[in-house]
PDB file of C-alpha atoms in Angstrom:
ATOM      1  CA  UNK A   1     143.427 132.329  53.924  1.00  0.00           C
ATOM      2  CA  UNK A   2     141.396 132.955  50.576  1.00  0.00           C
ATOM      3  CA  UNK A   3     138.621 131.075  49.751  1.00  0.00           C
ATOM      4  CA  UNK A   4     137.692 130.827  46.138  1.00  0.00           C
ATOM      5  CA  UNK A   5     134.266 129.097  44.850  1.00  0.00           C
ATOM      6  CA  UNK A   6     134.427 128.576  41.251  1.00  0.00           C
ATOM      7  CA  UNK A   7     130.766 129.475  40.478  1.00  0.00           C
ATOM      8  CA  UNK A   8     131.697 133.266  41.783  1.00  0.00           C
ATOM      9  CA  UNK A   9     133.970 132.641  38.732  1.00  0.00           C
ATOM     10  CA  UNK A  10     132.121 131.578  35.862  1.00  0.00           C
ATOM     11  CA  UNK A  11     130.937 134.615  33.889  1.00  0.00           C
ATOM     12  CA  UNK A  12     133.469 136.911  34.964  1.00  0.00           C
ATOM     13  CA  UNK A  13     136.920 137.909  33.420  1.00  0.00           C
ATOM     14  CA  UNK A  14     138.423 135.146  35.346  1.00  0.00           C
ATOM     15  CA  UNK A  15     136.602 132.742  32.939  1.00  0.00           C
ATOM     16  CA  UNK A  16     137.782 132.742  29.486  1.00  0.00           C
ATOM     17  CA  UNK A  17     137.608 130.997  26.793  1.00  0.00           C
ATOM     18  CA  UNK A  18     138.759 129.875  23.360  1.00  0.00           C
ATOM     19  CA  UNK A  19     137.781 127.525  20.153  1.00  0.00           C
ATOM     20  CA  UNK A  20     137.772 124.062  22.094  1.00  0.00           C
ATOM     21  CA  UNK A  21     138.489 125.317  25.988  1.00  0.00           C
ATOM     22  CA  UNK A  22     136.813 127.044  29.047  1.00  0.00           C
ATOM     23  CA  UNK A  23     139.328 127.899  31.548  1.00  0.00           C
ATOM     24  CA  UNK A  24     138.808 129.234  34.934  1.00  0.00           C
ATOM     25  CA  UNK A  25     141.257 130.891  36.953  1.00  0.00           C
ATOM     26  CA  UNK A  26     141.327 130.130  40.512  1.00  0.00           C
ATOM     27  CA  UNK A  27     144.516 131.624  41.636  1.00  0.00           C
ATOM     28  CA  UNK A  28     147.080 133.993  39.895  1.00  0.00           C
ATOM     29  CA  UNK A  29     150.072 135.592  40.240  1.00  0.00           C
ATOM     30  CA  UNK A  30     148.918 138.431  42.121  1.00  0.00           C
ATOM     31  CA  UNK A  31     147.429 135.922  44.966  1.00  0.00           C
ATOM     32  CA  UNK A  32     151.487 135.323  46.078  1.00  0.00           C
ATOM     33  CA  UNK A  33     151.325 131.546  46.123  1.00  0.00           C
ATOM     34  CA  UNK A  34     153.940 131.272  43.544  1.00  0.00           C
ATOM     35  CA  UNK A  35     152.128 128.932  40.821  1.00  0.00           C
ATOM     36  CA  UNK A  36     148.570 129.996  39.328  1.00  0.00           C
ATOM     37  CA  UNK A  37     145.903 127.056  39.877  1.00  0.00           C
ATOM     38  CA  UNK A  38     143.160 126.650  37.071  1.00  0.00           C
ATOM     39  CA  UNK A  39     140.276 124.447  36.328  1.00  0.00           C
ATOM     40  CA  UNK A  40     140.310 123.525  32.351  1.00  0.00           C
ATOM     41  CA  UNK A  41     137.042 121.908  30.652  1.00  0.00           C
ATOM     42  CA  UNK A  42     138.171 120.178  27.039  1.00  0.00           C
ATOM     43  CA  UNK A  43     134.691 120.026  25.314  1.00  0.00           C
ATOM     44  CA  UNK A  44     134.089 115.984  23.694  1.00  0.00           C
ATOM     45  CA  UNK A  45     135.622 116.565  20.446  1.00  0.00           C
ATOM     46  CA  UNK A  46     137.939 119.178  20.989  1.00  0.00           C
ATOM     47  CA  UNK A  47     141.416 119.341  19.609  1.00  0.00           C
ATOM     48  CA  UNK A  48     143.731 121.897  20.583  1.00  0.00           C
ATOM     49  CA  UNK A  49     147.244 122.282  19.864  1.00  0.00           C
ATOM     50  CA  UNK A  50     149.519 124.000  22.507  1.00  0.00           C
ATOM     51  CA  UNK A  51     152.632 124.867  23.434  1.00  0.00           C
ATOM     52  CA  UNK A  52     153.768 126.580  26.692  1.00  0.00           C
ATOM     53  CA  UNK A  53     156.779 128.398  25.833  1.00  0.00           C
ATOM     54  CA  UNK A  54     157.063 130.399  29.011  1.00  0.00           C
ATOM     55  CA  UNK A  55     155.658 128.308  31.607  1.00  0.00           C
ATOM     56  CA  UNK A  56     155.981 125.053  33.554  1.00  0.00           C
ATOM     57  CA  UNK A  57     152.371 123.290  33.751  1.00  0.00           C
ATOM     58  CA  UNK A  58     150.754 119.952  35.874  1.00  0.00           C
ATOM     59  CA  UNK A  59     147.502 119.292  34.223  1.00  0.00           C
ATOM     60  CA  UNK A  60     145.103 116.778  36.605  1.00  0.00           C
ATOM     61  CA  UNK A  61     142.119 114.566  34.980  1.00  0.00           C
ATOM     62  CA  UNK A  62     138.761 114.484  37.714  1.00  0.00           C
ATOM     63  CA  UNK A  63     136.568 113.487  34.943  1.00  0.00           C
ATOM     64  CA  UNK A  64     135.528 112.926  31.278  1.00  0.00           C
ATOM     65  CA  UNK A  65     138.266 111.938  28.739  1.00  0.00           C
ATOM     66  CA  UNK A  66     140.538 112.518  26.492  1.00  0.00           C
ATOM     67  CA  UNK A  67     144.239 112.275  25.196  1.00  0.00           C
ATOM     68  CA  UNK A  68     147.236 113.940  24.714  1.00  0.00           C
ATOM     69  CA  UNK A  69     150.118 113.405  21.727  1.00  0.00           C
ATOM     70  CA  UNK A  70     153.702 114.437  22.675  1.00  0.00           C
ATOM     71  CA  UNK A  71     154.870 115.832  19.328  1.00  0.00           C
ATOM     72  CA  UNK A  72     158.597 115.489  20.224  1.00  0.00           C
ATOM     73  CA  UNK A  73     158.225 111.676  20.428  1.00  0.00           C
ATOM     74  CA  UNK A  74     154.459 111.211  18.559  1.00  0.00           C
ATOM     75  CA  UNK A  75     153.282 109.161  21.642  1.00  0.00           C
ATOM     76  CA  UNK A  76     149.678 109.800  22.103  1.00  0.00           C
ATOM     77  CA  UNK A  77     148.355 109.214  25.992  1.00  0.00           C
ATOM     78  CA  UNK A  78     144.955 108.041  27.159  1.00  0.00           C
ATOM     79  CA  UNK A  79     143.659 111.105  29.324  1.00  0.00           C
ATOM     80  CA  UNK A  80     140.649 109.389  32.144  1.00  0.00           C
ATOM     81  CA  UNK A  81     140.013 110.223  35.885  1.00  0.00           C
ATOM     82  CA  UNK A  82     143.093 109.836  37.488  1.00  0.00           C
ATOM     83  CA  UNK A  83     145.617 111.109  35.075  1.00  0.00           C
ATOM     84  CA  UNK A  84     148.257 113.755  35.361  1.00  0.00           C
ATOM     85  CA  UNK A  85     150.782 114.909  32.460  1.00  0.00           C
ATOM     86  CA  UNK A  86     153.116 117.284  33.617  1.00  0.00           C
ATOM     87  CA  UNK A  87     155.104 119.431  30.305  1.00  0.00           C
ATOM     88  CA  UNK A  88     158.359 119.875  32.123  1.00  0.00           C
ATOM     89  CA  UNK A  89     160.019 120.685  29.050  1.00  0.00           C
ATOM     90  CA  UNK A  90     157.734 123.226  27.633  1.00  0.00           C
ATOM     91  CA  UNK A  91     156.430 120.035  25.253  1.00  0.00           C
ATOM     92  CA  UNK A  92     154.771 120.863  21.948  1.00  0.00           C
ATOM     93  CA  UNK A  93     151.827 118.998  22.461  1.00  0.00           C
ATOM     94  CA  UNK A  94     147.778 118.263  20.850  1.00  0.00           C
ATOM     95  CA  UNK A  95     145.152 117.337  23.714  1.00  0.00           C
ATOM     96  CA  UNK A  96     141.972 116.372  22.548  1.00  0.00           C
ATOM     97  CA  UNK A  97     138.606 115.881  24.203  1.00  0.00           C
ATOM     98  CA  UNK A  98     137.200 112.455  24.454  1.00  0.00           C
ATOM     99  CA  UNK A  99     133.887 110.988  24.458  1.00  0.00           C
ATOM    100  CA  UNK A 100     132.961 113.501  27.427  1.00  0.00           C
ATOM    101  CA  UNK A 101     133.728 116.716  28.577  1.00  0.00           C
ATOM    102  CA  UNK A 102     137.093 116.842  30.690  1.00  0.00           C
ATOM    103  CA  UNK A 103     137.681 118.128  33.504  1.00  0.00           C
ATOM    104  CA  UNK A 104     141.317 119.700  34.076  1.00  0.00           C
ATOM    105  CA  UNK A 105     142.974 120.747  37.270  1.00  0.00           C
ATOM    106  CA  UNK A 106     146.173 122.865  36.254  1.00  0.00           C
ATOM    107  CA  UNK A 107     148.890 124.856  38.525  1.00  0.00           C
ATOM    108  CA  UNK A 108     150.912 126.747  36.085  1.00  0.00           C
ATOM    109  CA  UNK A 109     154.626 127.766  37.116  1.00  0.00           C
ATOM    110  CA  UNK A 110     155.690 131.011  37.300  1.00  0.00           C
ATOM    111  CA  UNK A 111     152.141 131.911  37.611  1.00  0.00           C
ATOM    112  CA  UNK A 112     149.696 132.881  35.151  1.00  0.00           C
ATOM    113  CA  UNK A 113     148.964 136.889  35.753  1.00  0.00           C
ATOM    114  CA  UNK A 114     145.774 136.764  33.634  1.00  0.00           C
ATOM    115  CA  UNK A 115     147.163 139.197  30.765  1.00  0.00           C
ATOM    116  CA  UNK A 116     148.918 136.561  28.575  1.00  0.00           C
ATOM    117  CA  UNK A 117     146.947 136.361  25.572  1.00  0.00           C
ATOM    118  CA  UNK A 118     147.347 133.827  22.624  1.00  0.00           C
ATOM    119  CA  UNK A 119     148.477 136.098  20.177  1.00  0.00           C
ATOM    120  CA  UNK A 120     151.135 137.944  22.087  1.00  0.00           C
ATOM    121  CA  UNK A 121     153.683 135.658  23.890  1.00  0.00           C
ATOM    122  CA  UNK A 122     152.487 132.330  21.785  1.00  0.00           C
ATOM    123  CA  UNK A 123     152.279 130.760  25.309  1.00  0.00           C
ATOM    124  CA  UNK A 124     148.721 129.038  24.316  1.00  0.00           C
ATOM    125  CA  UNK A 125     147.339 127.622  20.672  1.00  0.00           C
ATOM    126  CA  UNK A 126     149.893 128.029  18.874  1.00  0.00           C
ATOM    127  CA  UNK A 127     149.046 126.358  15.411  1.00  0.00           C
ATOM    128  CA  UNK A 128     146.050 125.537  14.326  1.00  0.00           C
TER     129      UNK A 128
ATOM    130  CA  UNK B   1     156.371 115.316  29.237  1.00  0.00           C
ATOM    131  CA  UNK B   2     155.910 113.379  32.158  1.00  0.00           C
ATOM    132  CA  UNK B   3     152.571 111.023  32.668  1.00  0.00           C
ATOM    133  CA  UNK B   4     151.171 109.743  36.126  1.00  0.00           C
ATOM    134  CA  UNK B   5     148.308 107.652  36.740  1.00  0.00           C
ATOM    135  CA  UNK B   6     146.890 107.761  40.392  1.00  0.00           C
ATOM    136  CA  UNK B   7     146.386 103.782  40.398  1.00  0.00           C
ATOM    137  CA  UNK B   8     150.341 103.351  40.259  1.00  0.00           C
ATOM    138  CA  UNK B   9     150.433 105.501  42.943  1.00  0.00           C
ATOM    139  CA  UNK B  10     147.777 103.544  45.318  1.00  0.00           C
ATOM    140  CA  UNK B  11     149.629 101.477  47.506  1.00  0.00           C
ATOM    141  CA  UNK B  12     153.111 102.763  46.867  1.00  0.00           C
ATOM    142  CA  UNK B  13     155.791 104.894  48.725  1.00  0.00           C
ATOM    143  CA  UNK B  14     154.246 107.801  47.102  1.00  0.00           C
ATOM    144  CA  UNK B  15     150.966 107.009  48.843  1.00  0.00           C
ATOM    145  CA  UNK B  16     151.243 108.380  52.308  1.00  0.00           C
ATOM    146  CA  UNK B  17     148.765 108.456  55.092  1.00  0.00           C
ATOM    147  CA  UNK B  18     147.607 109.271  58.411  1.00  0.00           C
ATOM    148  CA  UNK B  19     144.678 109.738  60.933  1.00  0.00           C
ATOM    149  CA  UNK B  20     141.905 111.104  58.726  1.00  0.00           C
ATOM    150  CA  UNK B  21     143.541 111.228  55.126  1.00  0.00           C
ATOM    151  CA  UNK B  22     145.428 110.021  52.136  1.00  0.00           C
ATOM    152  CA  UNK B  23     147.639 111.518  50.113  1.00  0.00           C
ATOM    153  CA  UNK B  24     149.196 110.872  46.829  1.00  0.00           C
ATOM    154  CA  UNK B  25     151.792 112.441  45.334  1.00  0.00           C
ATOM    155  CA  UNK B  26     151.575 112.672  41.793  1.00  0.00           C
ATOM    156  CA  UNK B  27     154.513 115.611  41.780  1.00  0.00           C
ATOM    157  CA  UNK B  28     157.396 116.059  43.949  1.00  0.00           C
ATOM    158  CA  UNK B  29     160.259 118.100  44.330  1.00  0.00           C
ATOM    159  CA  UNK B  30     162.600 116.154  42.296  1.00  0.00           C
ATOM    160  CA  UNK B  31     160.178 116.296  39.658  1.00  0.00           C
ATOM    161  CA  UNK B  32     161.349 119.691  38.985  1.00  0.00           C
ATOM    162  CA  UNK B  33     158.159 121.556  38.271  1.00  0.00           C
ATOM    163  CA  UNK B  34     158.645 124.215  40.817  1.00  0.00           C
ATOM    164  CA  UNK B  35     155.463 122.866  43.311  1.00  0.00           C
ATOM    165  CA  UNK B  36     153.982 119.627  43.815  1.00  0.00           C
ATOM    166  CA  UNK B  37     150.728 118.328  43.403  1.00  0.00           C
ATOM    167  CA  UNK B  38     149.170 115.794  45.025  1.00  0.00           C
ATOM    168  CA  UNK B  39     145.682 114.147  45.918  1.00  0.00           C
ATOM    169  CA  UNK B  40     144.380 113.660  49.099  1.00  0.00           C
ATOM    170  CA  UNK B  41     141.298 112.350  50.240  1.00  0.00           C
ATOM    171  CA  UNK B  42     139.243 113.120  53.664  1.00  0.00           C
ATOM    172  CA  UNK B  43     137.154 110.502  55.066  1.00  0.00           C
ATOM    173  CA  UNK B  44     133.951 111.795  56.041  1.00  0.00           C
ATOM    174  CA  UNK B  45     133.787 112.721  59.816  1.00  0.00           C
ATOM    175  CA  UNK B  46     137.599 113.199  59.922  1.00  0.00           C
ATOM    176  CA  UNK B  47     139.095 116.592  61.907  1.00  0.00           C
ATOM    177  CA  UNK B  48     142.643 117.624  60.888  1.00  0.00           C
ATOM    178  CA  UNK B  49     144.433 120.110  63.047  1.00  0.00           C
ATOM    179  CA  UNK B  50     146.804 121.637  60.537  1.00  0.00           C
ATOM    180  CA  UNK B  51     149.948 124.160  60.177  1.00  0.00           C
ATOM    181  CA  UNK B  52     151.754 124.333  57.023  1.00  0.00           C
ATOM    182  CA  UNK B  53     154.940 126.513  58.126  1.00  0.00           C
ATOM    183  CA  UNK B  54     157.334 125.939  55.272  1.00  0.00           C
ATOM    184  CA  UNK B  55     154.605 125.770  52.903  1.00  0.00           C
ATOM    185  CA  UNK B  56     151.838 127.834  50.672  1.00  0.00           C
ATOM    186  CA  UNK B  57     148.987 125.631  49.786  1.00  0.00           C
ATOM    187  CA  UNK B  58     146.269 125.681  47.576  1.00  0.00           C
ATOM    188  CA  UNK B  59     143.696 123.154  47.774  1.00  0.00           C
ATOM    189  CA  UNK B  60     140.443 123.139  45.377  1.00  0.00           C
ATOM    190  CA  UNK B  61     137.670 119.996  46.169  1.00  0.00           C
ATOM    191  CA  UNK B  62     136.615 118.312  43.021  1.00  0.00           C
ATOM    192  CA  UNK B  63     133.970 115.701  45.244  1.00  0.00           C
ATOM    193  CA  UNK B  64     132.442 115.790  48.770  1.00  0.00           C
ATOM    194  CA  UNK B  65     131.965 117.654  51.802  1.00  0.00           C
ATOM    195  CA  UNK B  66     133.553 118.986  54.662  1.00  0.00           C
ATOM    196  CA  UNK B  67     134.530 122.348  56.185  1.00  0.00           C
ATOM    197  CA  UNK B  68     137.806 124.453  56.948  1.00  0.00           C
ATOM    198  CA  UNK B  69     138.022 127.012  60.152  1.00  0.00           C
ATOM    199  CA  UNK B  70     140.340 129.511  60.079  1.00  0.00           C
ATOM    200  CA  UNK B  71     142.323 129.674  63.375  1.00  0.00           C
ATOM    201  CA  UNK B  72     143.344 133.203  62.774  1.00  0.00           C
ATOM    202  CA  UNK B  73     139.690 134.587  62.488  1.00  0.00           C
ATOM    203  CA  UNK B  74     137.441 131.592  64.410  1.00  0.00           C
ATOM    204  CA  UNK B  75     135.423 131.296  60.866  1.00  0.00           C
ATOM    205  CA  UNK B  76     133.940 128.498  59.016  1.00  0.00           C
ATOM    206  CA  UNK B  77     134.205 127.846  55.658  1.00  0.00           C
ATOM    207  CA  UNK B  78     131.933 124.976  53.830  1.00  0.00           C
ATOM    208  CA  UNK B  79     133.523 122.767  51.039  1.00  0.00           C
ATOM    209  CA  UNK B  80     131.796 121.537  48.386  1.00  0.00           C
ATOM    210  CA  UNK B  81     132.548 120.627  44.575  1.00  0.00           C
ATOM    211  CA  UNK B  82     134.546 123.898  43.467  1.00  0.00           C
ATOM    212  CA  UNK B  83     135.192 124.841  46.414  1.00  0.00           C
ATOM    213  CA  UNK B  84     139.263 126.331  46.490  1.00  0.00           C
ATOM    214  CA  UNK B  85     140.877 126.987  50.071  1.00  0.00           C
ATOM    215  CA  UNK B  86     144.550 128.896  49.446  1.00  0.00           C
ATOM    216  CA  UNK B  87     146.754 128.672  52.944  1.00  0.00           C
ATOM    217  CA  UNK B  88     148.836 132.131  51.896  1.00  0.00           C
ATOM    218  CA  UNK B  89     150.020 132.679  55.234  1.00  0.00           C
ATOM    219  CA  UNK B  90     151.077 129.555  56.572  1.00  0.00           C
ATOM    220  CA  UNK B  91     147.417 129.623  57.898  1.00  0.00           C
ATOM    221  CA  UNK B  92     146.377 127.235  60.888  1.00  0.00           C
ATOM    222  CA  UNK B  93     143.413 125.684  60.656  1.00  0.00           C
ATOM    223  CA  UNK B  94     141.264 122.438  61.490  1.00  0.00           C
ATOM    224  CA  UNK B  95     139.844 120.604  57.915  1.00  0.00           C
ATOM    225  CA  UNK B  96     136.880 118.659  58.734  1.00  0.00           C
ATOM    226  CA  UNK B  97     135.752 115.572  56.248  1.00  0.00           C
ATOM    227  CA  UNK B  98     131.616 116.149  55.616  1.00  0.00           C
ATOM    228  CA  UNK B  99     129.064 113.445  54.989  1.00  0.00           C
ATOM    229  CA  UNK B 100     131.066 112.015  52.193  1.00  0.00           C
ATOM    230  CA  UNK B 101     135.267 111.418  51.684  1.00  0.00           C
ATOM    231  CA  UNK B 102     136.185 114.580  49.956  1.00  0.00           C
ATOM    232  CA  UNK B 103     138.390 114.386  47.061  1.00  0.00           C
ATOM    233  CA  UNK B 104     141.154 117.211  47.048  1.00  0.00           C
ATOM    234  CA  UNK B 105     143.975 118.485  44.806  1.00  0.00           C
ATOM    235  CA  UNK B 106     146.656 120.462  46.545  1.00  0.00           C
ATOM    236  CA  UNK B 107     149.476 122.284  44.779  1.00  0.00           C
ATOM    237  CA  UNK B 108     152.391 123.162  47.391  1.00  0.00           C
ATOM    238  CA  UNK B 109     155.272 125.629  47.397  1.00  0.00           C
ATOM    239  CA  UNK B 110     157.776 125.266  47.642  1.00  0.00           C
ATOM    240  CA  UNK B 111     157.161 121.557  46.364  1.00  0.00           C
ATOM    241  CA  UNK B 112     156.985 118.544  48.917  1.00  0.00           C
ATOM    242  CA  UNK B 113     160.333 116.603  48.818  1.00  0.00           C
ATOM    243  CA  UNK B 114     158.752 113.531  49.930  1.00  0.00           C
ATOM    244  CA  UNK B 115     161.142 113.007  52.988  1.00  0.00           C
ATOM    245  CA  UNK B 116     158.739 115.716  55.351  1.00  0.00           C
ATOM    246  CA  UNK B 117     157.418 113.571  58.221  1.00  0.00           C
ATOM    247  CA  UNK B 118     154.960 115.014  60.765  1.00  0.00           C
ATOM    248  CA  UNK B 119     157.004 115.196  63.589  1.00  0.00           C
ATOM    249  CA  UNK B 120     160.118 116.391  62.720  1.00  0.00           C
ATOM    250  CA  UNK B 121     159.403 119.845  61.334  1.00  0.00           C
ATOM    251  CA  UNK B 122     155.826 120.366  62.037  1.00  0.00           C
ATOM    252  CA  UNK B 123     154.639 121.048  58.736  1.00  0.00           C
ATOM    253  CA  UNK B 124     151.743 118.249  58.860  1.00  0.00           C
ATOM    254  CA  UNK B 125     149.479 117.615  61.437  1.00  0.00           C
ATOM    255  CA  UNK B 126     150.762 119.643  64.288  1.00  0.00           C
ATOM    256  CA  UNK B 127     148.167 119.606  67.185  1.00  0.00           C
ATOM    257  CA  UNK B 128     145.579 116.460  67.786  1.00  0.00           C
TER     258      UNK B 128
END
């Protein structure tokens, strides 16, 4: 059994960040569970656009707001408390922040090992 | 792109529940995302004795209190808000519910199928 308290995270190299997103990662590959499990905060305001090449990804609302456009199909989504989208087809998508900061609760599959960056594999913001 | 909402959920097939919690299953199997991912919520004062067999769990509290004891080692672990428990080797244990219902999202692999019962393989609930 592991036990992982997310202030022991904050500040450390499992926190990082980018223009728009905090993200902080609770489990990776290297823990063995098979999926990497991450908690996500969308700033009010923020709008990111993303698109998971490599990677299957479940993305739970606790709190704040937001939305999220599919760009296959140009639906846009009402993000609140409560909501999950799940990009089971690697979906180009733009998630903004609301009127609040969100809070995100992600499990990523095959795990993130926490040496993807941006740049490289084009797994995360992709255009701006 | 799939999108759930937790109040279509309440009260359906994909709400399940038992002495001492409440699950609902906002990803399953046949949602083919690799895991599934699910909220459950632990009445305060509840005591779960629990053995996942077939399963890996993670499990990170977003609201409440309670605890989780280790079987294997006789410890105690507190839950609070960012608290994340990880069952990486089928781990026994006995969840407690605090002063308040604690809100939990689990992420499970392989993922749930949604036909599991208690009984029959012993994956829920094993000893009372």
């Amino acid at each position: 059994m592991k036990i992982v308290r997310v202030q022991d995270i904050i500040g450390t190299e499992r926190e990082v960040e980018g223009p728009g997103w905090t993200s902080r990662r609770l489990l990776l590959k290297k823990d063995g569970m098979g999926f990497s499990f991450h908690e996500t905060i969308i700033p009010a305001g923020a709008e990111l656009n993303l698109w998971y090449k490599n990677h299957l990804e479940a993305v739970y609302c606790v709190a704040g707001n937001g939305s999220i456009t599919d760009l296959a199909t140009g639906e846009t989504h009402e993000i609140t408390d409560g909501t999950l989208y799940a990009l089971d087809k690697h979906d180009r998508h733009v998630l903004r922040g609301g009127s609040e900061d969100m809070r995100l609760i992600c499990s990523f599959n095959p795990p993130v090992t926490g040496r993807e960056t941006h740049d490289e594999d084009g797994s995360y913001n992709l255009a701006e």
